[in-house]
Amino acid sequence: MQKTLTINYQEYESEQELNATDRELIAAARKATEGSYSPYSHFSVGAAVKLGSGDIVTGSNQENLAYPSGLCAERVALFTASAQTGKGCEVVALAIAAVDSNGKAAEASPCGACRQVMIEQEQRQGKPLRTLVALDDGRVREYNSAVDLLPFVFDAEL
Ligand code: THU
């Protein structure tokens, strides 16, 4: 039987349509691109997570000559937040921004591995993790839950 899956997300024409908290988170993600180590892709990605405490933790992509050893900005930020806050870290929102080799704004839609980590963070905290992706033309895409980014997620009872 043919079935159809619908994914929910919102898009804003500009950051100005967002509230001050979300604008601040995107600004933190954009600033975090400056910490990117990306000599191979020349693609700088920054991520900023807003914790339940109100704190913001940032990360950027860190590459390595042995390519798979590098890590995306999203996982650097999420793992840093978890490592620094210990048990019970709640991530309310994750913002992502990127710039290309010409310093121009670029779109970084989270990769599959990051989506898997985002959804486990969401499951762990029992509350949705909102994602904001700054697009290359000034628009912002928003997902209310990591579930919308990864349908049919691996979810074994171990
Ligand atoms: N990258 C991220 O850090 N986040 C994304 O959402 C997409 C891709 C990184 C991985 C690699 O360092 C570079 O961007 C190019 O793929």
PDB file of N, CA, C and O in Angstrom, residues 15 21-36 44-50 56-61 73-74 77 93-99 106 108 131-135 140:
ATOM      1  N   GLU A  15      15.016  37.172   9.570  1.00  0.00           N
ATOM      2  CA  GLU A  15      15.233  36.979  11.012  1.00  0.00           C
ATOM      3  C   GLU A  15      14.422  37.960  11.833  1.00  0.00           C
ATOM      4  O   GLU A  15      14.135  37.714  13.004  1.00  0.00           O
ATOM      5  N   THR A  21      14.958  36.242  21.486  1.00  0.00           N
ATOM      6  CA  THR A  21      15.709  35.065  21.960  1.00  0.00           C
ATOM      7  C   THR A  21      16.227  34.247  20.786  1.00  0.00           C
ATOM      8  O   THR A  21      17.387  33.816  20.777  1.00  0.00           O
ATOM      9  N   ASP A  22      15.381  34.038  19.790  1.00  0.00           N
ATOM     10  CA  ASP A  22      15.798  33.249  18.622  1.00  0.00           C
ATOM     11  C   ASP A  22      16.812  34.020  17.774  1.00  0.00           C
ATOM     12  O   ASP A  22      17.754  33.433  17.228  1.00  0.00           O
ATOM     13  N   ARG A  23      16.628  35.321  17.678  1.00  0.00           N
ATOM     14  CA  ARG A  23      17.597  36.138  16.912  1.00  0.00           C
ATOM     15  C   ARG A  23      18.970  36.078  17.574  1.00  0.00           C
ATOM     16  O   ARG A  23      19.997  35.964  16.912  1.00  0.00           O
ATOM     17  N   GLU A  24      18.951  36.094  18.907  1.00  0.00           N
ATOM     18  CA  GLU A  24      20.224  36.031  19.652  1.00  0.00           C
ATOM     19  C   GLU A  24      20.896  34.672  19.421  1.00  0.00           C
ATOM     20  O   GLU A  24      22.120  34.587  19.283  1.00  0.00           O
ATOM     21  N   LEU A  25      20.087  33.617  19.349  1.00  0.00           N
ATOM     22  CA  LEU A  25      20.657  32.278  19.154  1.00  0.00           C
ATOM     23  C   LEU A  25      21.277  32.147  17.761  1.00  0.00           C
ATOM     24  O   LEU A  25      22.359  31.573  17.592  1.00  0.00           O
ATOM     25  N   ILE A  26      20.607  32.703  16.763  1.00  0.00           N
ATOM     26  CA  ILE A  26      21.161  32.663  15.401  1.00  0.00           C
ATOM     27  C   ILE A  26      22.438  33.511  15.329  1.00  0.00           C
ATOM     28  O   ILE A  26      23.424  33.106  14.692  1.00  0.00           O
ATOM     29  N   ALA A  27      22.424  34.625  16.008  1.00  0.00           N
ATOM     30  CA  ALA A  27      23.635  35.475  16.024  1.00  0.00           C
ATOM     31  C   ALA A  27      24.797  34.712  16.664  1.00  0.00           C
ATOM     32  O   ALA A  27      25.948  34.801  16.197  1.00  0.00           O
ATOM     33  N   ALA A  28      24.508  33.939  17.702  1.00  0.00           N
ATOM     34  CA  ALA A  28      25.551  33.145  18.365  1.00  0.00           C
ATOM     35  C   ALA A  28      26.076  32.057  17.429  1.00  0.00           C
ATOM     36  O   ALA A  28      27.286  31.774  17.392  1.00  0.00           O
ATOM     37  N   ALA A  29      25.173  31.457  16.650  1.00  0.00           N
ATOM     38  CA  ALA A  29      25.594  30.425  15.682  1.00  0.00           C
ATOM     39  C   ALA A  29      26.471  31.046  14.602  1.00  0.00           C
ATOM     40  O   ALA A  29      27.499  30.488  14.207  1.00  0.00           O
ATOM     41  N   ARG A  30      26.080  32.222  14.153  1.00  0.00           N
ATOM     42  CA  ARG A  30      26.866  32.911  13.116  1.00  0.00           C
ATOM     43  C   ARG A  30      28.252  33.269  13.651  1.00  0.00           C
ATOM     44  O   ARG A  30      29.269  33.081  12.981  1.00  0.00           O
ATOM     45  N   LYS A  31      28.298  33.751  14.870  1.00  0.00           N
ATOM     46  CA  LYS A  31      29.582  34.114  15.495  1.00  0.00           C
ATOM     47  C   LYS A  31      30.454  32.858  15.641  1.00  0.00           C
ATOM     48  O   LYS A  31      31.687  32.911  15.479  1.00  0.00           O
ATOM     49  N   ALA A  32      29.796  31.739  15.936  1.00  0.00           N
ATOM     50  CA  ALA A  32      30.538  30.483  16.162  1.00  0.00           C
ATOM     51  C   ALA A  32      31.224  29.987  14.892  1.00  0.00           C
ATOM     52  O   ALA A  32      32.191  29.220  14.977  1.00  0.00           O
ATOM     53  N   THR A  33      30.773  30.424  13.723  1.00  0.00           N
ATOM     54  CA  THR A  33      31.453  30.001  12.476  1.00  0.00           C
ATOM     55  C   THR A  33      32.924  30.427  12.503  1.00  0.00           C
ATOM     56  O   THR A  33      33.757  29.821  11.844  1.00  0.00           O
ATOM     57  N   GLU A  34      33.225  31.450  13.281  1.00  0.00           N
ATOM     58  CA  GLU A  34      34.601  31.961  13.352  1.00  0.00           C
ATOM     59  C   GLU A  34      35.543  30.940  13.984  1.00  0.00           C
ATOM     60  O   GLU A  34      36.759  31.010  13.806  1.00  0.00           O
ATOM     61  N   GLY A  35      34.971  30.002  14.749  1.00  0.00           N
ATOM     62  CA  GLY A  35      35.800  28.976  15.388  1.00  0.00           C
ATOM     63  C   GLY A  35      35.947  27.726  14.543  1.00  0.00           C
ATOM     64  O   GLY A  35      36.579  26.744  14.977  1.00  0.00           O
ATOM     65  N   SER A  36      35.359  27.762  13.343  1.00  0.00           N
ATOM     66  CA  SER A  36      35.419  26.578  12.470  1.00  0.00           C
ATOM     67  C   SER A  36      36.853  26.264  12.060  1.00  0.00           C
ATOM     68  O   SER A  36      37.636  27.171  11.752  1.00  0.00           O
ATOM     69  N   SER A  44      32.362  26.915   6.605  1.00  0.00           N
ATOM     70  CA  SER A  44      32.365  27.143   8.054  1.00  0.00           C
ATOM     71  C   SER A  44      30.949  27.092   8.608  1.00  0.00           C
ATOM     72  O   SER A  44      30.093  27.889   8.198  1.00  0.00           O
ATOM     73  N   VAL A  45      30.740  26.191   9.530  1.00  0.00           N
ATOM     74  CA  VAL A  45      29.408  26.032  10.123  1.00  0.00           C
ATOM     75  C   VAL A  45      29.487  26.362  11.616  1.00  0.00           C
ATOM     76  O   VAL A  45      30.450  25.982  12.297  1.00  0.00           O
ATOM     77  N   GLY A  46      28.489  27.077  12.089  1.00  0.00           N
ATOM     78  CA  GLY A  46      28.387  27.386  13.515  1.00  0.00           C
ATOM     79  C   GLY A  46      27.050  26.898  14.035  1.00  0.00           C
ATOM     80  O   GLY A  46      26.044  26.932  13.319  1.00  0.00           O
ATOM     81  N   ALA A  47      27.055  26.421  15.264  1.00  0.00           N
ATOM     82  CA  ALA A  47      25.804  25.971  15.894  1.00  0.00           C
ATOM     83  C   ALA A  47      25.746  26.557  17.300  1.00  0.00           C
ATOM     84  O   ALA A  47      26.782  26.717  17.960  1.00  0.00           O
ATOM     85  N   ALA A  48      24.544  26.884  17.733  1.00  0.00           N
ATOM     86  CA  ALA A  48      24.359  27.404  19.084  1.00  0.00           C
ATOM     87  C   ALA A  48      23.151  26.718  19.695  1.00  0.00           C
ATOM     88  O   ALA A  48      22.098  26.636  19.051  1.00  0.00           O
ATOM     89  N   VAL A  49      23.325  26.192  20.889  1.00  0.00           N
ATOM     90  CA  VAL A  49      22.192  25.557  21.567  1.00  0.00           C
ATOM     91  C   VAL A  49      21.777  26.395  22.767  1.00  0.00           C
ATOM     92  O   VAL A  49      22.611  26.925  23.492  1.00  0.00           O
ATOM     93  N   LYS A  50      20.476  26.520  22.918  1.00  0.00           N
ATOM     94  CA  LYS A  50      19.907  27.228  24.055  1.00  0.00           C
ATOM     95  C   LYS A  50      19.483  26.184  25.074  1.00  0.00           C
ATOM     96  O   LYS A  50      18.691  25.284  24.768  1.00  0.00           O
ATOM     97  N   ILE A  56      23.697  29.643  26.624  1.00  0.00           N
ATOM     98  CA  ILE A  56      23.945  29.304  25.222  1.00  0.00           C
ATOM     99  C   ILE A  56      25.312  28.643  25.127  1.00  0.00           C
ATOM    100  O   ILE A  56      26.295  29.149  25.690  1.00  0.00           O
ATOM    101  N   VAL A  57      25.361  27.490  24.448  1.00  0.00           N
ATOM    102  CA  VAL A  57      26.628  26.784  24.209  1.00  0.00           C
ATOM    103  C   VAL A  57      26.808  26.711  22.696  1.00  0.00           C
ATOM    104  O   VAL A  57      25.859  26.395  21.969  1.00  0.00           O
ATOM    105  N   THR A  58      28.013  27.020  22.234  1.00  0.00           N
ATOM    106  CA  THR A  58      28.227  27.019  20.786  1.00  0.00           C
ATOM    107  C   THR A  58      29.247  25.973  20.353  1.00  0.00           C
ATOM    108  O   THR A  58      30.028  25.463  21.161  1.00  0.00           O
ATOM    109  N   GLY A  59      29.230  25.695  19.057  1.00  0.00           N
ATOM    110  CA  GLY A  59      30.189  24.765  18.462  1.00  0.00           C
ATOM    111  C   GLY A  59      30.372  25.116  16.998  1.00  0.00           C
ATOM    112  O   GLY A  59      29.593  25.895  16.436  1.00  0.00           O
ATOM    113  N   SER A  60      31.412  24.568  16.409  1.00  0.00           N
ATOM    114  CA  SER A  60      31.653  24.790  14.973  1.00  0.00           C
ATOM    115  C   SER A  60      32.246  23.524  14.401  1.00  0.00           C
ATOM    116  O   SER A  60      32.739  22.662  15.146  1.00  0.00           O
ATOM    117  N   ASN A  61      32.202  23.401  13.070  1.00  0.00           N
ATOM    118  CA  ASN A  61      32.725  22.162  12.481  1.00  0.00           C
ATOM    119  C   ASN A  61      34.240  22.095  12.610  1.00  0.00           C
ATOM    120  O   ASN A  61      34.932  23.103  12.437  1.00  0.00           O
ATOM    121  N   ALA A  73      29.357  20.979  13.289  1.00  0.00           N
ATOM    122  CA  ALA A  73      29.109  22.012  14.294  1.00  0.00           C
ATOM    123  C   ALA A  73      27.996  21.614  15.265  1.00  0.00           C
ATOM    124  O   ALA A  73      28.095  21.843  16.476  1.00  0.00           O
ATOM    125  N   GLU A  74      26.944  21.008  14.744  1.00  0.00           N
ATOM    126  CA  GLU A  74      25.790  20.656  15.587  1.00  0.00           C
ATOM    127  C   GLU A  74      26.187  19.677  16.679  1.00  0.00           C
ATOM    128  O   GLU A  74      25.810  19.820  17.845  1.00  0.00           O
ATOM    129  N   ALA A  77      28.427  21.271  19.350  1.00  0.00           N
ATOM    130  CA  ALA A  77      27.650  22.070  20.304  1.00  0.00           C
ATOM    131  C   ALA A  77      26.832  21.182  21.249  1.00  0.00           C
ATOM    132  O   ALA A  77      26.830  21.385  22.469  1.00  0.00           O
ATOM    133  N   ALA A  93      16.532  24.762  22.068  1.00  0.00           N
ATOM    134  CA  ALA A  93      16.629  25.100  20.640  1.00  0.00           C
ATOM    135  C   ALA A  93      18.066  25.010  20.162  1.00  0.00           C
ATOM    136  O   ALA A  93      19.012  25.159  20.940  1.00  0.00           O
ATOM    137  N   LEU A  94      18.193  24.741  18.869  1.00  0.00           N
ATOM    138  CA  LEU A  94      19.502  24.648  18.208  1.00  0.00           C
ATOM    139  C   LEU A  94      19.447  25.529  16.968  1.00  0.00           C
ATOM    140  O   LEU A  94      18.545  25.375  16.140  1.00  0.00           O
ATOM    141  N   ALA A  95      20.388  26.453  16.858  1.00  0.00           N
ATOM    142  CA  ALA A  95      20.454  27.307  15.659  1.00  0.00           C
ATOM    143  C   ALA A  95      21.709  26.973  14.872  1.00  0.00           C
ATOM    144  O   ALA A  95      22.752  26.651  15.455  1.00  0.00           O
ATOM    145  N   ILE A  96      21.589  27.024  13.548  1.00  0.00           N
ATOM    146  CA  ILE A  96      22.706  26.666  12.665  1.00  0.00           C
ATOM    147  C   ILE A  96      22.888  27.783  11.640  1.00  0.00           C
ATOM    148  O   ILE A  96      21.918  28.245  11.028  1.00  0.00           O
ATOM    149  N   ALA A  97      24.152  28.190  11.437  1.00  0.00           N
ATOM    150  CA  ALA A  97      24.476  29.188  10.413  1.00  0.00           C
ATOM    151  C   ALA A  97      25.750  28.738   9.725  1.00  0.00           C
ATOM    152  O   ALA A  97      26.554  28.006  10.304  1.00  0.00           O
ATOM    153  N   ALA A  98      25.941  29.168   8.487  1.00  0.00           N
ATOM    154  CA  ALA A  98      27.146  28.756   7.766  1.00  0.00           C
ATOM    155  C   ALA A  98      27.592  29.846   6.807  1.00  0.00           C
ATOM    156  O   ALA A  98      26.778  30.656   6.343  1.00  0.00           O
ATOM    157  N   VAL A  99      28.900  29.851   6.524  1.00  0.00           N
ATOM    158  CA  VAL A  99      29.439  30.738   5.487  1.00  0.00           C
ATOM    159  C   VAL A  99      30.340  29.918   4.574  1.00  0.00           C
ATOM    160  O   VAL A  99      31.069  29.029   5.032  1.00  0.00           O
ATOM    161  N   ALA A 106      25.573  30.759   3.794  1.00  0.00           N
ATOM    162  CA  ALA A 106      25.233  29.509   3.105  1.00  0.00           C
ATOM    163  C   ALA A 106      24.247  28.722   3.967  1.00  0.00           C
ATOM    164  O   ALA A 106      24.102  28.985   5.161  1.00  0.00           O
ATOM    165  N   ALA A 108      23.188  25.361   5.845  1.00  0.00           N
ATOM    166  CA  ALA A 108      23.700  24.088   6.363  1.00  0.00           C
ATOM    167  C   ALA A 108      22.532  23.332   6.978  1.00  0.00           C
ATOM    168  O   ALA A 108      22.143  23.584   8.123  1.00  0.00           O
ATOM    169  N   THR A 131      14.663  23.495  16.056  1.00  0.00           N
ATOM    170  CA  THR A 131      15.840  23.793  15.234  1.00  0.00           C
ATOM    171  C   THR A 131      15.572  24.984  14.329  1.00  0.00           C
ATOM    172  O   THR A 131      14.510  25.073  13.707  1.00  0.00           O
ATOM    173  N   LEU A 132      16.539  25.882  14.271  1.00  0.00           N
ATOM    174  CA  LEU A 132      16.461  27.054  13.394  1.00  0.00           C
ATOM    175  C   LEU A 132      17.639  27.004  12.439  1.00  0.00           C
ATOM    176  O   LEU A 132      18.797  26.971  12.884  1.00  0.00           O
ATOM    177  N   VAL A 133      17.357  26.962  11.141  1.00  0.00           N
ATOM    178  CA  VAL A 133      18.435  26.938  10.137  1.00  0.00           C
ATOM    179  C   VAL A 133      18.427  28.265   9.393  1.00  0.00           C
ATOM    180  O   VAL A 133      17.438  28.606   8.729  1.00  0.00           O
ATOM    181  N   ALA A 134      19.531  29.014   9.511  1.00  0.00           N
ATOM    182  CA  ALA A 134      19.657  30.268   8.757  1.00  0.00           C
ATOM    183  C   ALA A 134      19.957  29.907   7.304  1.00  0.00           C
ATOM    184  O   ALA A 134      20.936  29.214   7.023  1.00  0.00           O
ATOM    185  N   LEU A 135      19.124  30.356   6.393  1.00  0.00           N
ATOM    186  CA  LEU A 135      19.306  30.024   4.972  1.00  0.00           C
ATOM    187  C   LEU A 135      20.190  31.053   4.275  1.00  0.00           C
ATOM    188  O   LEU A 135      20.518  32.098   4.839  1.00  0.00           O
ATOM    189  N   VAL A 140      14.746  31.991   7.353  1.00  0.00           N
ATOM    190  CA  VAL A 140      15.054  31.052   8.433  1.00  0.00           C
ATOM    191  C   VAL A 140      14.047  29.913   8.385  1.00  0.00           C
ATOM    192  O   VAL A 140      12.838  30.148   8.267  1.00  0.00           O
TER     193      VAL A 140
END
